[in-house]
C-alpha cells in the first residue's frame, strides 16, 4: 500500500469524517433539488439492472432515494474500506434497500467481464489510480452499459478553501486530478459516448460551527489549525452568513452498444 493509500485508509476507516463533510452540504445548501435525488434523476436503466457501486462510502445515495430504487435492481456496493462497507450495510438496512456488499478497490473489481449494466462512482475517482480503475470499470460493464460518476468543478467551495488555506497548514488533496473540467478527457479513452450534467448551487452558512467541523475532519489539519480556522471563521461570519459557491456534477459515460 502506498503512503497516499495508507493515509486514505486511515481517513476513511469508517464514515465519521465523511459524514462531517456531508453534513455541511446537506444542512446549508441552497438549491431547488437536493443532491442525491438530483443525481438519481439522471439514472436511466432497465427495471432489472445489475448495478455496481465502487467507493460506496456510507451509502447515502441509496438511503436518500430508497423509495425510487426499482425492486428488480440487483445492487452490489463495494468500498476499499471495510469500515465504510459496514456503515453502508447499516444505512441500507435502515432504509429498507436490498443489496449485496463487498470490500474491494476500484482498481480490482471482483466481477466477470460484461456483468453489470451500470457502475456508480460518486466523488471517488480522484482518489484512485484511474489508469487501473477506468479499464476495470469498462471491463465489467456490458455493451451499452453506463458509468455514472460524480465530480466537483475546479471552483467548488473556493471561498471555504481560501479561508482554510490562509489559516491552517491544510494542503488540497488530489481532488483536482478528476474534475468536471478534466474528467471528460480521461473518460473518453475508455467509453464510446459521454454526457456531462452540471449543478451549480451555493452554501449559506450562518455560524462557524459547521465550517469548523468540516475543517476538523480533514486529515492534514491539526488542533492548532482548527483553532486558527475557528477564529477566522467567527470573524468572517460576524457580519452575516457566509455564502460559498459550489460546482458539482455528473458524467454519464456509455460503452459501445451490442451490434
Coordinates of C-alpha atoms in Angstrom, one line a residue:
X1 CA 0.0 0.0 0.0
X2 CA 1.4 3.4 -0.9
X3 CA 1.7 6.2 1.6
X4 CA -1.2 8.0 -0.1
X5 CA -3.4 4.9 0.1
X6 CA -2.4 4.3 3.7
X7 CA -3.4 7.9 4.6
X8 CA -6.7 7.4 2.7
X9 CA -7.4 4.2 4.6
X10 CA -6.9 6.0 7.9
X11 CA -9.0 9.0 6.8
X12 CA -11.9 6.7 5.6
X13 CA -11.6 3.9 8.2
X14 CA -15.3 4.5 8.8
X15 CA -17.8 7.1 7.8
X16 CA -17.2 9.6 10.6
X17 CA -15.1 12.1 8.7
X18 CA -17.1 11.7 5.5
X19 CA -20.4 12.3 7.3
X20 CA -18.9 15.5 8.9
X21 CA -18.2 16.9 5.4
X22 CA -21.6 15.8 4.0
X23 CA -23.4 17.4 6.9
X24 CA -22.2 20.9 5.9
X25 CA -23.6 20.4 2.4
X26 CA -26.9 18.7 3.4
X27 CA -27.7 21.3 6.0
X28 CA -26.7 24.6 4.4
X29 CA -27.1 24.1 0.7
X30 CA -29.4 26.5 -1.2
X31 CA -30.8 24.5 -4.2
X32 CA -34.1 23.6 -5.9
X33 CA -33.3 19.9 -5.7
X34 CA -31.3 18.0 -3.1
X35 CA -28.0 16.5 -4.3
X36 CA -28.7 12.8 -4.1
X37 CA -32.2 13.0 -5.7
X38 CA -30.7 15.2 -8.4
X39 CA -28.1 12.5 -9.2
X40 CA -30.6 9.7 -9.2
X41 CA -32.9 11.7 -11.6
X42 CA -30.2 11.1 -14.2
X43 CA -30.1 7.3 -13.9
X44 CA -31.7 5.7 -17.0
X45 CA -31.5 2.0 -16.5
X46 CA -33.7 -1.1 -17.2
X47 CA -36.1 -2.3 -14.4
X48 CA -33.9 -5.4 -13.9
X49 CA -30.5 -3.7 -14.0
X50 CA -27.4 -5.1 -12.3
X51 CA -25.7 -2.1 -10.6
X52 CA -22.2 -1.9 -9.0
X53 CA -21.2 1.0 -6.9
X54 CA -17.4 1.5 -6.3
X55 CA -16.4 3.6 -3.4
X56 CA -19.8 3.4 -1.9
X57 CA -19.0 5.3 1.3
X58 CA -21.8 5.2 3.8
X59 CA -24.5 4.5 1.2
X60 CA -26.3 7.9 1.4
X61 CA -27.3 7.8 -2.3
X62 CA -29.5 4.8 -1.7
X63 CA -30.9 5.9 1.6
X64 CA -32.0 9.3 0.1
X65 CA -33.6 7.5 -2.9
X66 CA -34.9 4.4 -1.1
X67 CA -38.4 4.7 -2.4
X68 CA -37.2 5.1 -6.0
X69 CA -35.0 2.1 -6.3
X70 CA -36.7 -0.5 -8.6
X71 CA -37.4 -3.8 -6.9
X72 CA -35.8 -5.6 -9.9
X73 CA -32.4 -3.9 -9.5
X74 CA -29.5 -6.0 -8.1
X75 CA -27.2 -3.8 -6.2
X76 CA -23.6 -4.6 -5.2
X77 CA -21.9 -1.9 -3.1
X78 CA -18.2 -2.0 -2.7
X79 CA -15.5 0.1 -1.0
X80 CA -11.8 -0.4 -0.2
X81 CA -12.6 0.4 3.4
X82 CA -14.2 -2.4 5.5
X83 CA -15.5 0.3 7.9
X84 CA -17.3 2.1 5.1
X85 CA -18.8 -1.2 3.9
X86 CA -20.1 -1.9 7.4
X87 CA -21.6 1.6 7.6
X88 CA -23.2 1.3 4.1
X89 CA -24.7 -2.1 5.1
X90 CA -26.3 -0.5 8.2
X91 CA -27.5 2.5 6.2
X92 CA -29.3 0.4 3.6
X93 CA -30.7 -2.0 6.1
X94 CA -32.3 1.0 7.9
X95 CA -33.6 2.3 4.6
X96 CA -35.1 -1.0 3.6
X97 CA -33.0 -1.3 0.4
X98 CA -31.8 -4.8 -0.5
X99 CA -28.1 -5.0 -1.6
X100 CA -25.0 -7.2 -1.6
X101 CA -21.8 -5.8 -0.2
X102 CA -18.1 -6.3 -0.7
X103 CA -14.7 -4.9 0.3
X104 CA -12.8 -4.2 -2.9
X105 CA -10.7 -1.4 -4.6
X106 CA -11.9 0.1 -7.8
X107 CA -8.7 -0.9 -9.4
X108 CA -9.5 -4.6 -8.9
X109 CA -13.3 -5.3 -9.3
X110 CA -14.2 -8.8 -8.3
X111 CA -16.7 -9.4 -11.1
X112 CA -16.5 -11.1 -14.5
X113 CA -16.3 -9.3 -17.8
X114 CA -19.6 -7.8 -19.1
X115 CA -21.5 -8.5 -15.9
X116 CA -23.3 -5.2 -14.9
X117 CA -25.5 -2.6 -16.6
X118 CA -24.2 0.3 -14.6
X119 CA -21.3 1.4 -12.4
X120 CA -21.8 4.2 -9.9
X121 CA -18.7 6.2 -8.7
X122 CA -19.6 9.1 -6.5
X123 CA -16.8 11.6 -5.8
X124 CA -14.2 9.0 -5.6
X125 CA -12.3 8.7 -9.0
X126 CA -9.9 11.4 -7.8
X127 CA -8.8 9.0 -5.0
X128 CA -7.8 6.1 -7.2
X129 CA -5.3 5.0 -9.9
X130 CA -7.5 5.8 -12.9
X131 CA -5.2 4.1 -15.3
X132 CA -6.2 0.9 -13.5
X133 CA -9.7 1.7 -12.3
X134 CA -11.2 3.0 -15.5
X135 CA -10.3 -0.1 -17.6
X136 CA -11.7 -2.3 -14.8
X137 CA -14.9 -0.3 -14.7
X138 CA -15.1 -0.6 -18.5
X139 CA -14.3 -4.4 -18.3
X140 CA -17.3 -5.2 -16.1
X141 CA -19.8 -3.2 -18.0
X142 CA -22.0 -4.9 -20.6
X143 CA -22.3 -3.5 -24.1
X144 CA -24.4 -0.3 -23.8
X145 CA -23.6 -0.1 -20.1
X146 CA -23.1 3.2 -18.3
X147 CA -20.8 4.7 -15.8
X148 CA -22.3 7.4 -13.6
X149 CA -19.5 9.4 -12.0
X150 CA -19.9 12.5 -9.9
X151 CA -17.2 15.1 -9.5
X152 CA -16.5 18.6 -8.4
X153 CA -15.7 21.6 -10.6
X154 CA -12.4 23.4 -10.0
X155 CA -14.2 26.4 -8.5
X156 CA -16.2 24.3 -6.0
X157 CA -16.2 25.8 -2.5
X158 CA -13.4 28.2 -3.4
X159 CA -14.3 30.7 -0.6
X160 CA -14.0 28.0 2.0
X161 CA -10.8 26.6 0.6
X162 CA -9.2 30.0 0.6
X163 CA -10.1 30.7 4.2
X164 CA -8.8 27.3 5.2
X165 CA -5.5 27.7 3.3
X166 CA -5.0 31.1 4.9
X167 CA -5.3 29.9 8.4
X168 CA -4.0 26.3 8.5
X169 CA -1.3 24.0 7.2
X170 CA -4.0 22.3 5.1
X171 CA -3.0 21.2 1.6
X172 CA -5.5 20.3 -1.1
X173 CA -5.9 16.6 -1.8
X174 CA -5.6 15.1 -5.2
X175 CA -9.2 16.1 -6.0
X176 CA -8.1 18.2 -8.9
X177 CA -7.0 15.1 -10.7
X178 CA -10.6 14.3 -11.7
X179 CA -12.9 17.3 -12.1
X180 CA -15.8 18.5 -14.2
X181 CA -13.2 20.2 -16.3
X182 CA -10.8 17.4 -17.0
X183 CA -12.9 14.2 -16.4
X184 CA -14.4 14.0 -19.8
X185 CA -11.0 13.7 -21.5
X186 CA -10.0 10.9 -19.2
X187 CA -13.2 9.0 -19.7
X188 CA -13.1 9.4 -23.4
X189 CA -10.2 7.0 -23.6
X190 CA -12.4 4.2 -22.3
X191 CA -16.0 5.0 -23.3
X192 CA -17.9 5.4 -26.5
X193 CA -20.2 8.3 -25.6
X194 CA -20.4 10.8 -22.8
X195 CA -22.6 13.5 -21.3
X196 CA -21.8 16.0 -18.5
X197 CA -24.5 17.4 -16.3
X198 CA -23.6 20.4 -14.1
X199 CA -25.3 21.6 -11.0
X200 CA -24.3 25.0 -9.6
X201 CA -25.6 25.9 -6.2
X202 CA -24.2 27.5 -3.1
X203 CA -24.0 27.2 0.7
X204 CA -25.3 29.8 3.0
X205 CA -23.7 29.2 6.4
X206 CA -24.9 31.4 9.3
X207 CA -22.5 30.4 12.0
X208 CA -18.9 29.0 12.1
X209 CA -19.5 25.7 13.9
X210 CA -20.3 23.6 10.8
X211 CA -17.4 25.1 8.9
X212 CA -15.1 24.2 11.8
X213 CA -16.4 20.6 12.0
X214 CA -15.8 20.2 8.2
X215 CA -12.3 21.5 8.6
X216 CA -11.6 19.4 11.6
X217 CA -12.5 16.3 9.6
X218 CA -9.6 16.8 7.2
X219 CA -6.5 14.6 7.8
X220 CA -3.9 17.4 7.3
X221 CA -5.4 19.9 9.7
X222 CA -4.2 19.5 13.3
X223 CA -5.7 21.0 16.5
X224 CA -3.8 24.3 16.2
X225 CA -5.0 24.7 12.6
X226 CA -8.6 24.0 13.7
X227 CA -8.3 26.7 16.4
X228 CA -6.9 29.3 14.0
X229 CA -9.5 28.5 11.4
X230 CA -12.3 28.7 14.0
X231 CA -11.1 32.2 14.9
X232 CA -11.0 33.3 11.3
X233 CA -14.4 31.8 10.5
X234 CA -16.0 33.6 13.5
X235 CA -14.6 36.9 12.3
X236 CA -15.7 36.2 8.8
X237 CA -19.3 35.5 9.8
X238 CA -19.6 38.3 12.4
X239 CA -21.4 40.5 9.9
X240 CA -23.7 37.8 8.5
X241 CA -23.9 34.4 6.8
X242 CA -21.1 33.2 4.5
X243 CA -22.1 32.3 1.0
X244 CA -19.9 29.6 -0.6
X245 CA -20.3 28.9 -4.3
X246 CA -20.4 25.2 -5.4
X247 CA -19.7 23.5 -8.7
X248 CA -20.7 19.8 -8.8
X249 CA -21.9 17.5 -11.5
X250 CA -22.3 14.1 -13.1
X251 CA -20.7 12.3 -16.0
X252 CA -22.7 9.6 -17.8
X253 CA -20.3 7.6 -19.9
X254 CA -21.5 4.7 -22.1
X255 CA -19.9 1.7 -23.6
X256 CA -20.3 0.8 -27.2
X257 CA -23.7 -0.9 -27.7
X258 CA -24.0 -4.5 -28.9
X259 CA -24.3 -5.0 -32.6

